[in-house]
Structures are given as structure tokens and as C-alpha cells.
Amino acid sequence: RIHRSYFIDECSTWHCDLSRLAHSVSGNDEPSVRSAVALAAGSAPETEITVAVKQAWGPVLSDWYRDEPDTVTHSAAWWTLQRFNLKPPEIPTSPYPTGDRNWHVNSLGMTMLVIPAGSFVRRDTRERDDAIPQTVILSRPFLLADREVTRAQFQQFVDDPDARKVARYLEGGDPRASRASPTVDHPITDVEWYYAVLFCNWLSHKEGLTPCYDMPVPTRIPELQNHTISLKPEASGYRLPTEAEWEYACRAGSLTKCEYGDDPLRFSGYYAVTASNSLRYRSPDKLLIDYVMESPGSKLPGGWGVFDMYGNALEGCHDRYGDYGSEVVVSDP
């Protein structure tokens, strides 16, 4: 992964012929190579993104975005098409992946990516005396949205009369604009866990899938806080990722501190939206930090095609915050 990060970073200084680069990789069948070259081309200075470059890359990126089954090529092609101001091809919606694809686009416009089963090592960073590295095994693949939920997508939940199937009264659930999330294309923020769970069940109903959360139909959110909400692990519908699944997807098989390397700051400008992106100076002697998020997918995707894992909005998980425990190995925590 770090080699990919260096390649993307350094390629912008080569001043190579990006049009020829498109032709040379158009038939490549290695996802890591395709995605790295596509992201490197999209990261080139605007002065080098000419009409000829867009004409050369447009068909290649469109084919990769529409036809390639792997998640990272799909995400990288989308990102570079956006960077070149080229419209991606329309993708038919489906409640699950079809054919050999490891991704699909649902009826809400979310792209869902298949994250493979596997394992990783997590470490408690709070310097506890008894903290030990813990190997986490995730025994089966799962699907994860490729980016954060937008205000517009969450608004469909709030406005849909069928939402009464999972909640008869969405008390205070309207997604509102804020300084940090100024448009409907920005991430939805400040969503209570209960609303996120209701959203998941609503989307499961909408897609014709079995809801994952077994819960009473509330008349108002405070009623949910007095009931046990259980997860049905074999259900086919939507749920929040566990903390372990989130970290696993963020790491994307890497062994470094961050997915893109051991230095969190070295390539953070490519992958992270942080407060430093939004600094505002009001006077020479006073600095105001006015954090404004970016639209989901504005930064580069990780090694499995997932955007927004660093910075931007905070993502909620299924399980509560707590210690990892003392086990050396855990399975599907």
C-alpha cells in the first residue's frame, strides 16, 4: 500500500504524457495497478489535464467503472472521472451484487462493496498496562458502503411514508444543515444510534431484504431506549458495521499504522479531510478553526475502494465503545 501511495504522489511530478499512459494500461488486468495509475492520473496538476487527456482516459475509466468486478478499480475509476469532470456511466440498481461483481449500486444510489473475510491485528492505543496486540478474525465477507451517507440520502428515509413500517414518528430526525455540513450532498451528521438503526431497517425493507435489527415499532425514540434491540446475524439486510469490521475495512490488508503508510501526515492530504482543510483567518493575530466537511468521495479511496475512512464525518458502529479484552485471538467480535 505504501508503494502505491508513493507512486500516486510522485507521478504528478513526472510530467509524463497522460494520454499515452491511458493507452498503455487500458488492457491491464491487475486491480492494484489499474487503480494506482487511475488515481495518479487524477491527481495530476490541472494544467496537465487537457482535452486530449480526457478524451484518452474517458473510455478507459468508463469501462473500468462499469465493467470491472473488483472494488478498488471501480472506486478509482469513479474518482478520476469526477476529477476530470466526466460523467460516469449509469449503473442499473440491484439489492445485491450480480454476476462476478464484488459491488453493486442500491436503490438509494449507494455503492456497496464486498469486503473479503480475513484477519488483522488491532492494538489499544490508550497505553493501558495490560493492553496486548489482539488478532481479530472476520470469518465471512460483508458489504460496506463505499462512502458516508449524505443528508439527501437520509432525507429519503425521513420523507418516505413507508418509513412508518419501522418508525411511526421520527422525532427530531430531520437532517438539518450545519456549518460543517452545508449542503444535501454533504454527510449526514449528529444522528443518534437509534436513528441509524431505524435507517438500516427502513433500507432493508426498501430493498426487499430481511431487516437485521429485531426491535419494537416505536412511537418515539425514547421508547427504544427502554427495549433490547437485538441483531439477527443471518439476516440479509443492512446494519451498522462492527468496530472490528470498520477497522478491518480501513486497514484494507495493510500492516502499517495507516492504510497509506506509517507516517500519518505524509500522505494525509490525499486521503483525509481534517480541520486543517478548513482553517479561516479573521485577523493577523486571531485564528478561527471553522471545520467544513467535504462531499463523500472527495479524497482518494483506500486499497479496497472505500472512501472517507480518514477524517470528514465520524462513522457510527454497531457495538458500544469499550475495551478490547485480554484475548490474544477473537473471532467475529
Coordinates of C-alpha atoms in Angstrom, one line a residue:
R1 CA 0.0 0.0 0.0
I2 CA 2.8 2.5 0.8
H3 CA 4.3 1.8 -2.6
R4 CA 1.0 2.8 -4.2
S5 CA 0.9 6.0 -2.1
Y6 CA 4.4 7.0 -3.2
F7 CA 3.6 6.2 -6.8
I8 CA 0.5 8.4 -6.8
D9 CA 2.4 11.2 -5.0
E10 CA 5.4 11.1 -7.3
C11 CA 3.6 10.5 -10.6
S12 CA 2.4 14.1 -10.6
T13 CA 6.0 15.4 -10.8
W14 CA 6.9 13.2 -13.8
H15 CA 5.1 15.4 -16.4
C16 CA 4.6 12.3 -18.5
D17 CA 2.1 12.0 -21.4
L18 CA -1.1 11.1 -19.6
S19 CA -2.8 10.3 -22.9
R20 CA -0.2 7.6 -23.7
L21 CA -0.4 6.3 -20.1
A22 CA -4.2 5.7 -20.6
H23 CA -3.5 3.6 -23.7
S24 CA -0.7 1.6 -22.0
V25 CA -2.8 0.5 -19.1
S26 CA -6.2 0.1 -20.7
G27 CA -5.8 -3.7 -21.0
N28 CA -4.1 -4.3 -17.7
D29 CA -5.9 -6.9 -15.5
E30 CA -4.2 -6.2 -12.2
P31 CA -6.6 -4.2 -9.9
S32 CA -3.8 -2.7 -7.8
V33 CA -2.0 -1.4 -10.9
R34 CA -5.2 -0.1 -12.6
S35 CA -6.4 1.7 -9.6
A36 CA -3.0 3.3 -8.8
V37 CA -2.5 4.6 -12.3
A38 CA -6.0 5.9 -12.5
L39 CA -5.6 7.7 -9.2
A40 CA -2.2 9.0 -10.2
A41 CA -3.6 10.4 -13.4
G42 CA -6.5 12.0 -11.5
S43 CA -4.0 13.6 -9.0
A44 CA -2.0 15.3 -11.8
P45 CA -1.9 19.1 -11.8
E46 CA -4.9 20.7 -13.6
T47 CA -2.6 22.2 -16.2
E48 CA -1.8 18.7 -17.4
I49 CA -5.4 17.6 -17.6
T50 CA -6.0 18.7 -21.2
V51 CA -8.9 17.9 -23.5
A52 CA -6.7 15.2 -25.2
V53 CA -6.1 13.6 -21.8
K54 CA -9.8 13.5 -21.0
Q55 CA -10.5 12.0 -24.4
A56 CA -7.9 9.3 -23.9
W57 CA -8.9 8.5 -20.4
G58 CA -12.7 8.8 -20.6
P59 CA -13.4 5.5 -22.4
V60 CA -10.9 3.6 -20.3
L61 CA -12.3 4.9 -17.0
S62 CA -15.9 4.4 -18.1
D63 CA -15.2 0.8 -19.0
W64 CA -13.4 0.2 -15.7
Y65 CA -16.1 1.8 -13.7
R66 CA -18.9 -0.1 -15.4
D67 CA -17.4 -3.5 -16.1
E68 CA -14.5 -4.4 -13.8
P69 CA -15.6 -6.6 -10.9
D70 CA -13.1 -5.6 -8.3
T71 CA -14.0 -2.8 -5.8
V72 CA -10.8 -0.7 -6.0
T73 CA -10.8 -0.3 -9.8
H74 CA -14.5 0.7 -9.6
S75 CA -13.9 3.3 -7.0
A76 CA -10.7 4.6 -8.5
A77 CA -12.3 5.0 -11.9
W78 CA -15.2 6.9 -10.4
W79 CA -12.9 9.3 -8.5
T80 CA -10.8 10.1 -11.6
L81 CA -13.9 10.6 -13.7
Q82 CA -15.1 13.1 -11.2
R83 CA -11.7 14.8 -11.2
F84 CA -11.8 15.1 -15.0
N85 CA -15.4 16.4 -14.9
L86 CA -16.6 13.4 -16.9
K87 CA -19.9 11.8 -16.2
P88 CA -19.7 8.1 -15.1
P89 CA -21.9 5.6 -16.9
E90 CA -25.3 4.8 -15.4
I91 CA -25.2 1.6 -13.3
P92 CA -28.5 -0.4 -13.0
T93 CA -29.5 -0.7 -9.4
S94 CA -29.7 -4.0 -7.6
P95 CA -30.2 -5.2 -3.9
Y96 CA -27.1 -7.3 -4.1
P97 CA -24.1 -7.9 -6.4
T98 CA -24.8 -9.7 -9.7
G99 CA -22.6 -11.8 -12.0
D100 CA -18.9 -11.6 -11.0
R101 CA -19.1 -8.1 -9.5
N102 CA -17.9 -7.5 -6.0
W103 CA -20.0 -4.4 -5.7
H104 CA -23.5 -3.1 -6.6
V105 CA -25.5 0.1 -6.5
N106 CA -28.7 0.0 -4.5
S107 CA -31.9 1.9 -5.0
L108 CA -30.8 4.8 -2.8
G109 CA -27.7 5.3 -5.0
M110 CA -25.3 3.8 -2.5
T111 CA -22.4 1.7 -3.9
M112 CA -21.9 -1.3 -1.7
L113 CA -18.5 -3.0 -1.8
V114 CA -17.8 -6.6 -0.8
I115 CA -15.1 -6.7 1.9
P116 CA -13.4 -10.1 1.9
A117 CA -13.1 -12.3 5.0
G118 CA -9.8 -12.2 6.8
S119 CA -7.9 -11.1 9.8
F120 CA -5.9 -8.2 11.2
V121 CA -4.1 -7.2 14.4
R122 CA -5.5 -4.3 16.5
R123 CA -3.8 -2.5 19.3
D124 CA -5.2 -0.5 22.2
T125 CA -3.7 3.0 21.8
R126 CA -4.6 4.3 25.3
E127 CA -1.3 2.9 26.8
R128 CA -3.0 0.6 29.3
D129 CA -0.6 -1.6 31.2
D130 CA -2.4 -4.8 30.3
A131 CA -3.0 -3.9 26.6
I132 CA -1.8 -6.5 24.2
P133 CA -2.0 -6.8 20.4
Q134 CA -5.1 -8.8 19.5
T135 CA -5.7 -10.8 16.3
V136 CA -9.2 -10.4 15.0
I137 CA -10.7 -12.9 12.7
L138 CA -13.6 -12.0 10.5
S139 CA -14.9 -15.3 9.2
R140 CA -17.1 -14.2 6.4
P141 CA -17.3 -11.3 3.9
F142 CA -19.6 -8.4 4.3
L143 CA -20.7 -5.4 2.2
L144 CA -19.9 -1.9 3.2
A145 CA -21.0 1.4 1.6
D146 CA -18.1 3.0 -0.3
R147 CA -18.7 6.4 1.3
E148 CA -20.5 8.2 4.0
V149 CA -24.3 8.6 3.9
T150 CA -25.4 12.0 2.6
R151 CA -28.1 14.3 4.0
A152 CA -30.0 13.8 0.8
Q153 CA -30.0 10.0 1.2
F154 CA -31.0 10.2 4.9
Q155 CA -33.8 12.7 3.9
Q156 CA -35.4 10.0 1.7
F157 CA -35.8 7.9 4.9
V158 CA -37.4 10.8 6.7
D159 CA -39.7 11.7 3.9
D160 CA -40.8 8.1 2.9
P161 CA -44.3 7.3 4.1
D162 CA -43.2 3.6 4.2
A163 CA -40.8 4.6 7.0
R164 CA -43.8 4.1 9.2
K165 CA -43.0 0.4 8.9
V166 CA -40.1 0.9 11.2
A167 CA -41.0 4.1 13.0
R168 CA -44.3 5.9 13.2
Y169 CA -42.8 9.1 14.4
L170 CA -39.3 10.3 13.6
E171 CA -38.9 12.7 16.5
G172 CA -36.2 15.2 15.7
G173 CA -34.9 13.1 12.8
D174 CA -34.9 15.7 10.1
P175 CA -31.4 16.1 8.7
R176 CA -30.6 19.8 9.1
A177 CA -27.9 21.9 7.5
S178 CA -25.0 23.0 9.7
R179 CA -21.7 24.9 9.3
A180 CA -19.9 21.6 8.9
S181 CA -22.4 20.0 6.5
P182 CA -23.8 22.9 4.5
T183 CA -25.5 21.1 1.5
V184 CA -27.6 18.0 0.9
D185 CA -24.6 16.4 -0.8
H186 CA -22.5 16.6 2.4
P187 CA -22.5 13.8 5.1
I188 CA -25.4 13.5 7.5
T189 CA -24.1 14.1 11.0
D190 CA -25.3 14.0 14.6
V191 CA -27.5 11.0 14.0
E192 CA -28.4 9.1 17.2
W193 CA -27.6 5.4 17.1
Y194 CA -31.3 4.6 17.3
Y195 CA -32.0 6.7 14.1
A196 CA -29.1 5.0 12.3
V197 CA -30.6 1.6 13.2
L198 CA -34.1 2.7 12.1
F199 CA -32.5 3.9 8.8
C200 CA -30.9 0.4 8.3
N201 CA -34.2 -1.4 8.8
W202 CA -36.0 1.0 6.5
L203 CA -33.4 0.5 3.8
S204 CA -33.7 -3.3 4.2
H205 CA -37.5 -3.1 3.7
K206 CA -36.9 -0.8 0.7
E207 CA -34.5 -3.3 -0.9
G208 CA -36.7 -6.3 -0.2
L209 CA -34.2 -7.7 2.3
T210 CA -34.6 -9.2 5.8
P211 CA -34.1 -6.5 8.4
C212 CA -31.1 -7.1 10.7
Y213 CA -32.4 -5.4 13.8
D214 CA -35.2 -7.0 15.9
M215 CA -36.8 -4.1 17.6
P216 CA -40.3 -2.9 18.5
V217 CA -42.0 -0.3 16.3
P218 CA -41.7 2.9 18.4
T219 CA -43.9 5.9 18.5
R220 CA -40.9 8.0 19.6
I221 CA -37.2 7.4 20.0
P222 CA -37.1 7.4 23.9
E223 CA -39.3 4.3 23.8
L224 CA -36.5 2.4 22.1
Q225 CA -34.1 3.2 24.9
N226 CA -36.2 1.0 27.2
H227 CA -36.1 -2.0 24.9
T228 CA -33.4 -4.5 23.9
I229 CA -32.5 -4.2 20.3
S230 CA -31.0 -7.5 19.1
L231 CA -29.0 -8.1 15.9
K232 CA -30.1 -11.0 13.6
P233 CA -26.7 -12.1 12.3
E234 CA -28.1 -14.3 9.5
A235 CA -30.4 -11.6 8.1
S236 CA -29.8 -10.3 4.6
G237 CA -30.4 -6.6 5.2
Y238 CA -28.5 -3.5 6.3
R239 CA -26.8 -2.9 9.6
L240 CA -24.0 -0.8 11.1
P241 CA -20.5 -2.3 10.8
T242 CA -18.9 -3.5 14.0
E243 CA -15.9 -1.6 15.2
A244 CA -13.7 -4.6 14.1
E245 CA -15.2 -4.6 10.6
W246 CA -14.7 -0.8 10.4
E247 CA -11.0 -1.0 11.3
Y248 CA -10.5 -4.0 9.0
A249 CA -12.0 -2.2 6.1
C250 CA -10.0 0.9 6.9
R251 CA -6.7 -1.1 7.0
A252 CA -7.5 -2.9 3.8
G253 CA -4.9 -5.6 4.4
S254 CA -2.1 -3.1 5.2
L255 CA 0.3 -3.7 8.1
T256 CA 1.4 0.0 8.6
K257 CA -0.1 2.4 11.1
C258 CA -2.3 3.9 8.5
E259 CA -3.5 2.2 5.3
Y260 CA -1.3 4.5 3.3
G261 CA 1.9 4.2 5.5
D262 CA 3.5 4.6 8.9
D263 CA 3.6 8.4 8.9
P264 CA 0.0 9.7 9.4
L265 CA 0.9 13.1 7.9
R266 CA 2.9 12.0 4.9
F267 CA 0.0 11.4 2.5
S268 CA -2.9 12.5 4.6
G269 CA -3.7 15.3 2.1
Y270 CA -4.7 12.6 -0.4
Y271 CA -6.9 10.5 1.9
A272 CA -8.1 12.7 4.9
V273 CA -10.4 15.6 5.4
T274 CA -9.3 17.3 8.6
A275 CA -9.8 20.6 10.4
S276 CA -6.6 21.9 8.7
N277 CA -8.6 21.8 5.4
S278 CA -10.9 24.4 6.8
L279 CA -8.8 27.0 8.6
R280 CA -10.1 30.5 8.4
Y281 CA -8.1 33.6 9.3
R282 CA -10.1 36.6 10.6
S283 CA -7.2 38.8 11.6
P284 CA -3.4 38.6 11.7
D285 CA -3.4 37.8 15.4
K286 CA -6.5 35.5 15.7
L287 CA -7.1 32.1 14.1
L288 CA -10.6 30.6 13.8
I289 CA -10.9 26.9 13.1
D290 CA -14.2 26.6 11.2
Y291 CA -14.4 22.9 10.2
V292 CA -16.3 22.2 7.0
M293 CA -16.6 18.7 5.7
E294 CA -16.3 17.8 2.0
S295 CA -18.7 15.7 -0.1
P296 CA -18.3 12.0 0.4
G297 CA -15.7 10.6 -2.0
S298 CA -13.7 13.8 -2.4
K299 CA -10.4 12.2 -1.3
L300 CA -8.7 9.0 -2.7
P301 CA -10.2 5.6 -1.8
G302 CA -8.3 3.0 0.2
G303 CA -6.9 -0.3 -1.0
W304 CA -10.4 -1.9 -1.1
G305 CA -12.1 1.1 -2.7
V306 CA -13.6 2.6 0.5
F307 CA -13.6 6.4 0.7
D308 CA -13.7 8.7 3.8
M309 CA -12.1 6.4 6.3
Y310 CA -9.8 9.2 7.5
G311 CA -11.4 12.5 8.6
N312 CA -14.6 14.1 7.3
A313 CA -17.6 12.8 9.4
L314 CA -17.4 10.4 12.3
E315 CA -18.9 7.0 11.4
G316 CA -21.1 5.1 13.8
C317 CA -20.6 1.4 14.6
H318 CA -22.9 -1.3 15.8
D319 CA -21.2 -2.0 19.1
R320 CA -20.6 0.2 22.1
Y321 CA -17.3 1.8 22.9
G322 CA -15.2 -0.3 25.3
D323 CA -12.0 -2.2 25.9
Y324 CA -10.9 -4.9 23.5
G325 CA -10.4 -7.5 26.3
S326 CA -7.4 -9.7 27.1
E327 CA -7.9 -12.5 24.5
V328 CA -5.0 -13.0 22.1
V329 CA -7.3 -14.0 19.3
V330 CA -11.0 -13.2 18.8
S331 CA -13.4 -14.3 16.1
D332 CA -16.2 -12.0 14.8
P333 CA -16.4 -9.7 17.8

